[in-house]
Short mmCIF file of C-alpha atoms and ligand atoms in Angstrom, two decimals:
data_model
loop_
_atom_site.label_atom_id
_atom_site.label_comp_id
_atom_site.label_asym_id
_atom_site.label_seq_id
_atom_site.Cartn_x
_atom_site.Cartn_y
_atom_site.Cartn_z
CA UNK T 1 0.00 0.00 0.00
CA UNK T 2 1.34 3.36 -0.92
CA UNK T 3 0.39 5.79 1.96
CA UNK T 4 0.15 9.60 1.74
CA UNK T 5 0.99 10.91 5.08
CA UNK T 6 0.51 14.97 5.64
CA UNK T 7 2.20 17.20 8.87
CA UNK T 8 5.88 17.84 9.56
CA UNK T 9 5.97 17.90 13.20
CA UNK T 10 6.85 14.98 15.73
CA UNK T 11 3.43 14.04 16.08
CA UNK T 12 4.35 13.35 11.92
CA UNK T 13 7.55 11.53 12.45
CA UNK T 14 6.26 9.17 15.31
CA UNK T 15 3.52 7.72 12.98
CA UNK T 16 6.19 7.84 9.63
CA UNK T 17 8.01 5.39 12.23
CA UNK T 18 5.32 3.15 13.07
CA UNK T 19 3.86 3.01 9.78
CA UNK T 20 7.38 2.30 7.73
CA UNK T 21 7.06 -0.92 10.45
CA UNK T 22 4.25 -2.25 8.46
CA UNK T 23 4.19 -5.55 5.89
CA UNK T 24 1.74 -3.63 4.88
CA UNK T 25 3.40 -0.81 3.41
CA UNK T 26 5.13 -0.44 -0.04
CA UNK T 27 6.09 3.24 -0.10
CA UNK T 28 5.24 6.47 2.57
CA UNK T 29 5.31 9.67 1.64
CA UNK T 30 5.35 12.72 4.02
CA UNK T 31 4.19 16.01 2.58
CA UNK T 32 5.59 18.15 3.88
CA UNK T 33 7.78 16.27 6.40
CA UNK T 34 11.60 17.28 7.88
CA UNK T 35 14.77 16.46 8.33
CA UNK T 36 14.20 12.98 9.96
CA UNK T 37 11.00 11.86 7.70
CA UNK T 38 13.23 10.68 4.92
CA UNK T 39 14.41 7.29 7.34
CA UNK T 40 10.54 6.36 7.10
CA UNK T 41 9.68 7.40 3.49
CA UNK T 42 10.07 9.98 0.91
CA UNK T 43 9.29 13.69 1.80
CA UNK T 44 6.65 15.73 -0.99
CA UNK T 45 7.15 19.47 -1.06
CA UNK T 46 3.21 20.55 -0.92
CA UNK T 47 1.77 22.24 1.90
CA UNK T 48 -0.94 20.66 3.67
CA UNK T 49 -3.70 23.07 2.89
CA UNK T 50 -2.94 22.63 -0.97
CA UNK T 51 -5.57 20.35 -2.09
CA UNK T 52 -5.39 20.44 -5.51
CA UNK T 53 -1.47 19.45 -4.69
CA UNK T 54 -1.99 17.20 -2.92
CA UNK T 55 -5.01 15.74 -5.78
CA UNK T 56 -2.53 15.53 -8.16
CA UNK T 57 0.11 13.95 -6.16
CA UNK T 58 -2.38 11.19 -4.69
CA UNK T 59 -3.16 10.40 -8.44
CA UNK T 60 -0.27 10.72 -10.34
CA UNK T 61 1.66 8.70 -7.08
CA UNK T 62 -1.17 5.90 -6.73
CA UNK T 63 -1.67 6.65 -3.42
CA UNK T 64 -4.00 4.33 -1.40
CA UNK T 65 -4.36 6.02 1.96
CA UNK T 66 -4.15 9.32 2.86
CA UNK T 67 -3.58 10.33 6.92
CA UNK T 68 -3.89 13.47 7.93
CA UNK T 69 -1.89 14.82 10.83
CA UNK T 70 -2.66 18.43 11.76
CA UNK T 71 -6.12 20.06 11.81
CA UNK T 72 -5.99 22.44 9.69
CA UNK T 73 -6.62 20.53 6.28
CA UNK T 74 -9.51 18.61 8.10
CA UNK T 75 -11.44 21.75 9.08
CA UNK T 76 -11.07 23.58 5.91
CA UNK T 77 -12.79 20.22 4.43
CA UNK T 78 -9.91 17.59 2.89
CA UNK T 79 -11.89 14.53 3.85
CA UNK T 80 -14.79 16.33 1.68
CA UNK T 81 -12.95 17.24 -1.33
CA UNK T 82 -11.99 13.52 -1.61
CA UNK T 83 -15.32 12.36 -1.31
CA UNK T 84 -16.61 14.99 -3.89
CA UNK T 85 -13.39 14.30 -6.25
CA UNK T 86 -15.00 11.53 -8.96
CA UNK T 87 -10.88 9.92 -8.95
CA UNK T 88 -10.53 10.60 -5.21
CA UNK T 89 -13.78 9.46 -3.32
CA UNK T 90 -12.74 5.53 -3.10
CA UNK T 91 -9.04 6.54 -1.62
CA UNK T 92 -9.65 6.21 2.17
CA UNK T 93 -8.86 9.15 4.53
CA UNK T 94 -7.93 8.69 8.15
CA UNK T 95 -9.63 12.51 9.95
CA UNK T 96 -13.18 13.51 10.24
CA UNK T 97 -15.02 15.65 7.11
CA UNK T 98 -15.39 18.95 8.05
CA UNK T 99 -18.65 18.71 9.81
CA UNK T 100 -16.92 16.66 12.81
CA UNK T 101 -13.67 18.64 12.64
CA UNK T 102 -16.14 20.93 13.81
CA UNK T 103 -15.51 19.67 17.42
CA UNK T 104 -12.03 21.41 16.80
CA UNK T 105 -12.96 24.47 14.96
CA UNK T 106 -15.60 25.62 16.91
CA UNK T 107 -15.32 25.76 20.69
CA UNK T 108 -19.05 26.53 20.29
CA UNK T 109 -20.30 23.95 18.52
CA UNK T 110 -18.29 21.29 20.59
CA UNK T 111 -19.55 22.75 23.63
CA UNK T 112 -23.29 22.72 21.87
CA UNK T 113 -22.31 18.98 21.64
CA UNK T 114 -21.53 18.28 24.86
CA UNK T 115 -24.68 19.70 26.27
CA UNK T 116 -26.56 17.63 23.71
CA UNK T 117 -25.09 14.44 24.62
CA UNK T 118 -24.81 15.31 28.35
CA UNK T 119 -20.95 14.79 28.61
CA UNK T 120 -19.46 16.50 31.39
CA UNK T 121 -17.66 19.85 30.67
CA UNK T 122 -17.61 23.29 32.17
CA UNK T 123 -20.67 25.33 32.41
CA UNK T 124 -20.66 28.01 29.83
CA UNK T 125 -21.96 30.78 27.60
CA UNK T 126 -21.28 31.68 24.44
CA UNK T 127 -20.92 35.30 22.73
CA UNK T 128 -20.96 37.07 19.44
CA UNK T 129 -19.67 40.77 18.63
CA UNK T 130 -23.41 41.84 18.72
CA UNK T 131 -23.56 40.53 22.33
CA UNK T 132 -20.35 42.20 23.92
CA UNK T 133 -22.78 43.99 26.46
CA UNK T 134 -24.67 41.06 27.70
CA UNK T 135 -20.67 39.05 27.97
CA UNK T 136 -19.21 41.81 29.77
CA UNK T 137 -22.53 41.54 32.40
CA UNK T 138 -22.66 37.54 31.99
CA UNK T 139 -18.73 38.05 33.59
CA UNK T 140 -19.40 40.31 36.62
CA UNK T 141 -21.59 36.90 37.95
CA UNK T 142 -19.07 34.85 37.41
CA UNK T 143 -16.16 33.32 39.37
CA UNK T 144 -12.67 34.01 39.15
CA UNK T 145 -10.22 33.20 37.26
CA UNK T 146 -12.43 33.16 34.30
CA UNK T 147 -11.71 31.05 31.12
CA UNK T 148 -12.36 33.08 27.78
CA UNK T 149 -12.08 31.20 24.29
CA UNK T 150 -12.21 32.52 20.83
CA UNK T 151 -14.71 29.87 19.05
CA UNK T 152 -12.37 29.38 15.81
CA UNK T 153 -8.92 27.99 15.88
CA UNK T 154 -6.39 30.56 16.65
CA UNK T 155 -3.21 28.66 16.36
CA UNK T 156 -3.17 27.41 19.83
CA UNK T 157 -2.83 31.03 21.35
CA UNK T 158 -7.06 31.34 21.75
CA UNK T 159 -7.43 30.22 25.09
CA UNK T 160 -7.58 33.08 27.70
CA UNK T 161 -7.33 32.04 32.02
CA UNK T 162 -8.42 35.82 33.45
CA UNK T 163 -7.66 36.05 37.28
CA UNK T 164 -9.25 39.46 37.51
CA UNK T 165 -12.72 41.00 35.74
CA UNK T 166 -10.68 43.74 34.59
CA UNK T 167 -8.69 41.57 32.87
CA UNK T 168 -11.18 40.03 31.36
CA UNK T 169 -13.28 42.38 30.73
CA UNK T 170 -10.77 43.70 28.29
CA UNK T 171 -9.91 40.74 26.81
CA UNK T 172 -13.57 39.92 26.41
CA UNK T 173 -13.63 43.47 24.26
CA UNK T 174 -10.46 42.97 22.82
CA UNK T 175 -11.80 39.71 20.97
CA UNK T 176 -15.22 40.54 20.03
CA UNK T 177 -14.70 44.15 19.17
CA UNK T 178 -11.28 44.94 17.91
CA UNK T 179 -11.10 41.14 16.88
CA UNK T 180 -7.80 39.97 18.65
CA UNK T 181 -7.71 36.58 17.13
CA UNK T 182 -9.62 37.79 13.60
CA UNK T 183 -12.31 35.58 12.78
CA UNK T 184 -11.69 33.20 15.08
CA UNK T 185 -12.92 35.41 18.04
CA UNK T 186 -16.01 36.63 16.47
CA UNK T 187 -17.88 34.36 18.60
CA UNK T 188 -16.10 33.70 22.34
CA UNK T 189 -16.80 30.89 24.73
CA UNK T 190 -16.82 32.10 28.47
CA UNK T 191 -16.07 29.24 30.69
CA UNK T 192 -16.08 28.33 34.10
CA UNK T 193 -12.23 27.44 34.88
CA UNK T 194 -11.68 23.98 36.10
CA UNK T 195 -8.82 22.48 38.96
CA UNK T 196 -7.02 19.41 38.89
CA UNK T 197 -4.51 17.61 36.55
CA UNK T 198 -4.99 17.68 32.86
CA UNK T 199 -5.21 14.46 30.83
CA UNK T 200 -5.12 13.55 27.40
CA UNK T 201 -6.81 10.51 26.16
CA UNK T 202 -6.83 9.29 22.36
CA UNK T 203 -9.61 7.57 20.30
CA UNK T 204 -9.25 6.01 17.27
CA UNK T 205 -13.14 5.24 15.65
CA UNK T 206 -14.77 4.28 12.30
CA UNK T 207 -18.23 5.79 13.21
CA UNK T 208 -19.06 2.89 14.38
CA UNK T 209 -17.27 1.29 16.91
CA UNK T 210 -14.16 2.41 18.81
CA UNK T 211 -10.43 1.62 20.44
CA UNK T 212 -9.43 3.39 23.33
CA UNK T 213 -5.76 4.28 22.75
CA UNK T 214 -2.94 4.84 25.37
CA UNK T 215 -3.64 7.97 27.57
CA UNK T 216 -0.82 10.44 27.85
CA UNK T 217 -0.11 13.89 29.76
CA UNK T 218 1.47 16.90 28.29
CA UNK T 219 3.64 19.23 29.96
CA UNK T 220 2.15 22.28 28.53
CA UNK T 221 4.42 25.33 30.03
CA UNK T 222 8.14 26.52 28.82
CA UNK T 223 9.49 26.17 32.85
CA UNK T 224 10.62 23.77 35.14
CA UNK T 225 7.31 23.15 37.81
CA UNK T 226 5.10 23.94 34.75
CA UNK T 227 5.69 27.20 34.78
CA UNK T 228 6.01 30.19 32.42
CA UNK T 229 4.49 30.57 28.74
CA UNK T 230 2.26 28.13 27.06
CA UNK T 231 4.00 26.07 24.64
CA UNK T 232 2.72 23.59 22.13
CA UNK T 233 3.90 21.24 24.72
CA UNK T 234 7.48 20.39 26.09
CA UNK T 235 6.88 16.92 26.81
CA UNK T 236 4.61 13.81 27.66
CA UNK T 237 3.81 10.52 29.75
CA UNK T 238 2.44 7.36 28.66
CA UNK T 239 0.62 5.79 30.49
CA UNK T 240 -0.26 8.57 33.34
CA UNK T 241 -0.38 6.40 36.89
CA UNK T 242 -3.57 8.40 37.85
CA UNK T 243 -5.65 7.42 34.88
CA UNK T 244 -6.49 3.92 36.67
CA UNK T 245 -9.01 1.65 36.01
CA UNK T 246 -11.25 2.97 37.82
CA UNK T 247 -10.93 6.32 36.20
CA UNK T 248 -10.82 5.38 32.57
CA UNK T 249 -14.09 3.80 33.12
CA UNK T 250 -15.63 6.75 34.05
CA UNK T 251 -14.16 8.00 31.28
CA UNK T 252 -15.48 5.73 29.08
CA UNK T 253 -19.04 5.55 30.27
CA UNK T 254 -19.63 9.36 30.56
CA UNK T 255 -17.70 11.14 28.06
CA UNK T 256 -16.31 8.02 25.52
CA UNK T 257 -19.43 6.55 24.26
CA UNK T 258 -21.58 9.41 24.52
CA UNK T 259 -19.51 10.91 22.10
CA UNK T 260 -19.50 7.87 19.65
CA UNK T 261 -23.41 7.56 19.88
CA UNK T 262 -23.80 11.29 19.99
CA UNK T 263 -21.74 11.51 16.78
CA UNK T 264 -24.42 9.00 15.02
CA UNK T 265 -27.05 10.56 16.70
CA UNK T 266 -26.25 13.58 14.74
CA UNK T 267 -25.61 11.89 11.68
CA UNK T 268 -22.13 12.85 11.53
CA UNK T 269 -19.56 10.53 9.87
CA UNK T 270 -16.37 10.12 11.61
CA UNK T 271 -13.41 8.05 10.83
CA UNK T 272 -10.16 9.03 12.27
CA UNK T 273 -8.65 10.50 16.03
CA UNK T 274 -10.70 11.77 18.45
CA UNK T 275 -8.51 13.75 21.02
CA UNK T 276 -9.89 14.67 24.59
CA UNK T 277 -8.61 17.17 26.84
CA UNK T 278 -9.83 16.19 30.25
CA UNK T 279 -9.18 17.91 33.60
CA UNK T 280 -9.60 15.14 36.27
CA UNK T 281 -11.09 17.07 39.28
CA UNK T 282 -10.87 15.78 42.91
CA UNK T 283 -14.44 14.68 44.42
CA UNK T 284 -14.98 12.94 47.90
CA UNK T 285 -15.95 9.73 44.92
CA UNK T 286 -12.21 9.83 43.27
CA UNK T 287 -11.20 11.90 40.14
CA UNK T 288 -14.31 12.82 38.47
CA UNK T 289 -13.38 13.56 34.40
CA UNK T 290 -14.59 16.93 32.51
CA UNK T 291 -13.66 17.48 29.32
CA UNK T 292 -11.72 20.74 28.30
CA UNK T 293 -11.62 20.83 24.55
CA UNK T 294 -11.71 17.70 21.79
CA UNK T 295 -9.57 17.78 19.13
CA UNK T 296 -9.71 15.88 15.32
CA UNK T 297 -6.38 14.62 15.36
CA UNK T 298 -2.99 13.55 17.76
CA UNK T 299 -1.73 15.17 20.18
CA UNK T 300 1.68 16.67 19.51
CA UNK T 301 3.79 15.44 21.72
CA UNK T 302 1.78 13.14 23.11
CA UNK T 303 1.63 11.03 20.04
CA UNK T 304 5.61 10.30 20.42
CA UNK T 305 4.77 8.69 23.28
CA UNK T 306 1.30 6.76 22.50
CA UNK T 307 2.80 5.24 19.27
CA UNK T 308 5.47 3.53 20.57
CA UNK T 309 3.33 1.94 23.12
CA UNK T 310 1.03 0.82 20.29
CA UNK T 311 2.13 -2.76 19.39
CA UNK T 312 -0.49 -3.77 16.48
CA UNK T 313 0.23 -2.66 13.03
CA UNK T 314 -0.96 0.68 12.43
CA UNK T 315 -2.04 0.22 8.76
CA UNK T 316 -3.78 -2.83 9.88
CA UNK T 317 -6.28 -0.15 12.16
CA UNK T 318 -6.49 2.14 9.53
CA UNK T 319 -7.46 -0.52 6.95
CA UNK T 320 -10.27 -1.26 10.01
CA UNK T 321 -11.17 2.55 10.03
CA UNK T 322 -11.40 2.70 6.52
CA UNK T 323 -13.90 -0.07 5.69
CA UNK T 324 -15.73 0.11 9.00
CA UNK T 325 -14.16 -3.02 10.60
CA UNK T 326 -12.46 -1.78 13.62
CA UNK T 327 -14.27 -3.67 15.72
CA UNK T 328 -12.92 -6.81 13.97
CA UNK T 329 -9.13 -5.83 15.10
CA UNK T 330 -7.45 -6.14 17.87
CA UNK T 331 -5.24 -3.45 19.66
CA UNK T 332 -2.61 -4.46 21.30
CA UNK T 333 -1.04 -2.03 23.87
CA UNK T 334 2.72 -2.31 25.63
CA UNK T 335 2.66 -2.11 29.40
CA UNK T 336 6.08 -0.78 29.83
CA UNK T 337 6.22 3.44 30.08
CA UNK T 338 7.03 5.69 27.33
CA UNK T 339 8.54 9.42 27.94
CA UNK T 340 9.16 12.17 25.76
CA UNK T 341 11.04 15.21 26.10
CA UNK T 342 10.84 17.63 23.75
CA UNK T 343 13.93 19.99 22.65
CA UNK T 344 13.21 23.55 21.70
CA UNK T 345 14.70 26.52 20.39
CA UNK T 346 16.01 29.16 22.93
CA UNK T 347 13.73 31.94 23.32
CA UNK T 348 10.67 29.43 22.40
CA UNK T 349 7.06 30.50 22.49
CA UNK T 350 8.66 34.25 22.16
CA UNK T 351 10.89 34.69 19.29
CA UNK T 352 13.80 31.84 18.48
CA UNK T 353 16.47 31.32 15.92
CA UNK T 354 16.11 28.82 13.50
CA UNK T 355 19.12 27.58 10.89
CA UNK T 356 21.27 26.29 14.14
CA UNK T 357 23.37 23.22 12.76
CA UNK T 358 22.23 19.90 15.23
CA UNK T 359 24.29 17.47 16.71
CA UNK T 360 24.79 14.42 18.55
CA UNK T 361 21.49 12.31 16.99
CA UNK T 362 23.68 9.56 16.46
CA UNK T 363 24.76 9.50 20.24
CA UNK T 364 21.15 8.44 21.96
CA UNK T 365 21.59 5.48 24.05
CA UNK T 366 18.18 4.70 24.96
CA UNK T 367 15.84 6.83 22.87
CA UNK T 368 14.28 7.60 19.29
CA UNK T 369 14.35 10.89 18.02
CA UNK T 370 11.60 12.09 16.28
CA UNK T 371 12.10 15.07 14.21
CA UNK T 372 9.90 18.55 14.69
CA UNK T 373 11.19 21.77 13.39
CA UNK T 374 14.09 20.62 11.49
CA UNK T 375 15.52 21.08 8.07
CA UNK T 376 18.08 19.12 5.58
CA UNK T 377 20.45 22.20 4.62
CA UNK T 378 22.99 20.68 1.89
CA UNK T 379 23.24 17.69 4.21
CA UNK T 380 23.64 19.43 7.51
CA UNK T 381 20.29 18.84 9.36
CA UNK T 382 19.30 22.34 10.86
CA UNK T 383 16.45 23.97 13.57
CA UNK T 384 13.38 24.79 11.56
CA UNK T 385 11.26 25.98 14.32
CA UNK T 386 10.46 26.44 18.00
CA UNK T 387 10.38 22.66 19.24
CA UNK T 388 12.87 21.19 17.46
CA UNK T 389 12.97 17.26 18.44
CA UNK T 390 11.30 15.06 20.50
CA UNK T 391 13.29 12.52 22.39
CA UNK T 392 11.29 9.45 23.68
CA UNK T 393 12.33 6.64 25.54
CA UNK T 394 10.04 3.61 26.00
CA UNK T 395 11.37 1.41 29.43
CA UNK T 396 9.70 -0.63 32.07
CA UNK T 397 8.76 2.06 34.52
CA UNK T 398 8.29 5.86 34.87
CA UNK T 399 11.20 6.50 36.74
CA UNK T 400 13.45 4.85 34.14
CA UNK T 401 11.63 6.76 31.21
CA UNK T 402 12.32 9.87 32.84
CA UNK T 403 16.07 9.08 32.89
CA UNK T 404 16.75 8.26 30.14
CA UNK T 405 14.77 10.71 27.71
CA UNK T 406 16.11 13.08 29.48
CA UNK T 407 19.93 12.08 29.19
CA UNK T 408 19.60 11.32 26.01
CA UNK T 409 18.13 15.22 25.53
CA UNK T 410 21.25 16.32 26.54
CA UNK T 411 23.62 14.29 24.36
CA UNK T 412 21.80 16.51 21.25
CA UNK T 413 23.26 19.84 20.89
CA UNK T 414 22.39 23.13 18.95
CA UNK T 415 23.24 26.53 19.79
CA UNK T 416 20.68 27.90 22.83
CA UNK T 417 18.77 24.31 23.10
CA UNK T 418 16.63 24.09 25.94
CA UNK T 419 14.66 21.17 27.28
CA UNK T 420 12.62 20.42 30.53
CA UNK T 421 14.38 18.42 32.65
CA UNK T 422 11.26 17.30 35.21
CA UNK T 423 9.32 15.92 32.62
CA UNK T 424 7.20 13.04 34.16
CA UNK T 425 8.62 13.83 38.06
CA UNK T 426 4.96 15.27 39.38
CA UNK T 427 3.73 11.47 38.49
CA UNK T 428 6.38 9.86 40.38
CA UNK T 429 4.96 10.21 43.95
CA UNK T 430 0.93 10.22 43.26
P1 AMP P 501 -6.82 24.79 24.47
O1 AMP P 501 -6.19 25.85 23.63
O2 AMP P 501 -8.28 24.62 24.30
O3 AMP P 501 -6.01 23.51 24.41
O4 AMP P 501 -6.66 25.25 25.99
C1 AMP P 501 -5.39 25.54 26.47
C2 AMP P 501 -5.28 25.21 27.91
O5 AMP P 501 -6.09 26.08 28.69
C3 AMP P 501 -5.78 23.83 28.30
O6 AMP P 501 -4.88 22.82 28.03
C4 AMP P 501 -5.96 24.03 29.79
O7 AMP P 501 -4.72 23.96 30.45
C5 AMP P 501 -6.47 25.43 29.88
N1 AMP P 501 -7.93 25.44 29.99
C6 AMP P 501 -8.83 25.48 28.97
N2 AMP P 501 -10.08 25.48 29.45
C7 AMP P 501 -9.99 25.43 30.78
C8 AMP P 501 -10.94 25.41 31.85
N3 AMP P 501 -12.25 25.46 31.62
N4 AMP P 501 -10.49 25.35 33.11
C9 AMP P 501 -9.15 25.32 33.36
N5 AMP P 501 -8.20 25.36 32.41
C10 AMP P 501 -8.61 25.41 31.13
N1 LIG P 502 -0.30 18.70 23.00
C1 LIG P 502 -1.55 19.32 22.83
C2 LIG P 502 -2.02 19.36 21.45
O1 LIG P 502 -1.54 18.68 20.56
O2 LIG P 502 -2.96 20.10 21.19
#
């Protein structure tokens, strides 16, 4: 099978290496991939957003499969454009059509959704720029902090936590009248804020049935403690301790299957990830799960340390997504523990250099690199962006996981590097 994989981030690289593992698979091709891609397949200069690109490559290419990585191209609708190609429609894609990506792209409509299907979430209220007026009164009867969200997808950067009204009361302007995030915050979602420890759990459905994936947490913040700036995310844990039995279940039964039935209910195809951000909050009955946003795809870098835990063949699950026969496979899940820390640019969220020559790949001991923001520059593999590479070592407990990501972190070199070295520690005495 010839596979047409789109993204060039870790999240990217850590399926290019589980796929290239595949029987299954005669040739991968990463559009528009990095530095490290080319060990798994062959890197396609097109930009994921260029569909007619892409059309031509998929047909020209005899592509079989096509697996989206970021969100973008599944909001703006690449699923549909397949479907409505006549030489497309029977290629398979793995990510929702735009009408589920929804859940992504509008904070409002996946917070409609929730309601619908009664899965647990913050209480909220929506706004648009007509309403500013009734927000700005909505927030003085409100508790603080106060979460504000612009509906659309703002790169990551749309999520407001105001500790004071006057703070939010200006941000609340700022996005709905001088339009901070553009379109994106023409509509904002005013949330409740929620306490306890974030978790991410993956699930990978065909519409109609479902596999529960490896959980993970993210390490969201640039400092040591998780503290400082919001990143993309400087690291992750798989599995998280907390995220027993016990808990999953609840997951499962309120939040899991509601959103596979409520998906039919709706009549809304889906066939690809389903990403939940969940705050477990502490309740005299145990962690109680809420969810804090769904995403359409991976997390990145939480995938670079759910796919190596995966032990089944990846294709193999796709195949099952693709022709509605997941339920007929079997998932097979390592228990050992999987950490990943990720290695960013100096400077990173803020401003960073990029074009610093990298080192030291070859020395890992106990880890796979997966390439982020890097480049091939005549041979010399450069920094192409804020987080750089993600180092992830899969071993038989936390503690060693920890270790020996994080050594191997330090045996890769660029000028002004910077990694979190307490990736994983806040698990270690739960
Ligand atoms: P998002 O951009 O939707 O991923 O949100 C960014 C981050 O904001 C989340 O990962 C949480 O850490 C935080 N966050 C979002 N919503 C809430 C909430 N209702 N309560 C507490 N924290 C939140
Ligand atoms: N790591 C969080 C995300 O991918 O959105």
């Amino acid at each position: 099978m010839n596979i047409l994989l789109l993204g060039s981030g870790g999240r990217e690289s850590a399926f290019a290496s589980k796929l290239a593992q595949s029987p299954k698979l005669t040739q991968l091709y990463v559009a528009p991939g990095n530095a490290g891609t080319p060990a798994y397949g062959k890197n396609v200069n097109l930009r994921v957003t260029d569909f007619e690109g892409i059309a031509d490559f998929v047909l020209k290419n005899d592509i079989n499969m096509l697996i989206v990585g970021p969100e973008e191209p599944l909001v703006k609708g690449i699923h549909d454009f397949f479907l409505n190609h006549p030489d497309l429609k029977d290629i398979p894609v793995i990510g929702p059509q735009k009408e589920g990506a929804q859940l992504e792209g509008s904070k409002d409509f996946s917070k409609q959704f929730m309601i619908r299907h009664k899965i647990p979430t913050a209480a909220f209220r929506s706004f648009t720029k007509s309403e500013l007026e009734e927000g700005l009164k909505y927030l003085e009867t409100q508790k603080l902090p106060i979460v504000l969200k612009a509906d659309g997808l703002a790169a990551g950067k749309g999520v407001l936590i105001c500790e004071t009204l006057e703070d939010a009361r200006k941000e609340l302007k700022a996005m709905l009248a001088d339009a901070k995030f553009g379109e994106a915050s023409s509509t904002v979602v005013i949330e409740e804020f929620l306490t306890g420890i974030e978790l991410s759990v993956f699930v990978l459905t065909d519409g109609k049935s479902y596999k529960i994936l490896p959980e993970a947490k993210d390490y969201k913040r640039i400092g040591e403690g998780d503290t400082g700036l919001n990143t993309g995310g400087m690291g992750s844990i798989s599995p998280v301790p907390f995220a027993d039995a016990t808990f999953m279940k609840k997951v499962e039964d309120r939040i899991i299957i509601p959103t596979i039935e409520g998906l039919k209910k709706d009549n809304i195809p889906y066939k690809g990830f389903i990403f939940i951000g969940l705050m477990a909050s502490e309740s005299p009955q145990g962690k109680e799960p809420h969810v804090i946003e769904y995403n359409v795809r991976m997390g990145d870098p939480e995938t670079e340390s759910v796919i190596p835990r995966i032990e089944s063949d990846l294709i193999d699950l796709f195949e099952g997504v693709a022709n509605q026969t997941l339920s007929e496979k079997k998932l097979k899940i390592s228990g050992k523990t999987a950490a990943t820390v990720m290695i960013v640019a100096g400077g990173y969220p803020g401003e960073y250099l990029k074009g610093k020559p990298i080192t030291g790949i070859e020395n890992l001991k106990h880890s796979t690199a997966f390439h982020a923001g890097t480049e091939l520059d005549n041979g010399v593999v450069k920094s192409n962006g804020g987080r750089v590479i993600a180092i992830t070592s899969l071993q038989d407990n936390l503690f060693d996981a920890v270790q020996c990501a994080t050594a191997d972190a330090g045996r890769i070199y660029f000028d002004a590097r910077y990694f979190r070295t307490d990736i994983g520690t806040d698990l270690m005495n739960l």
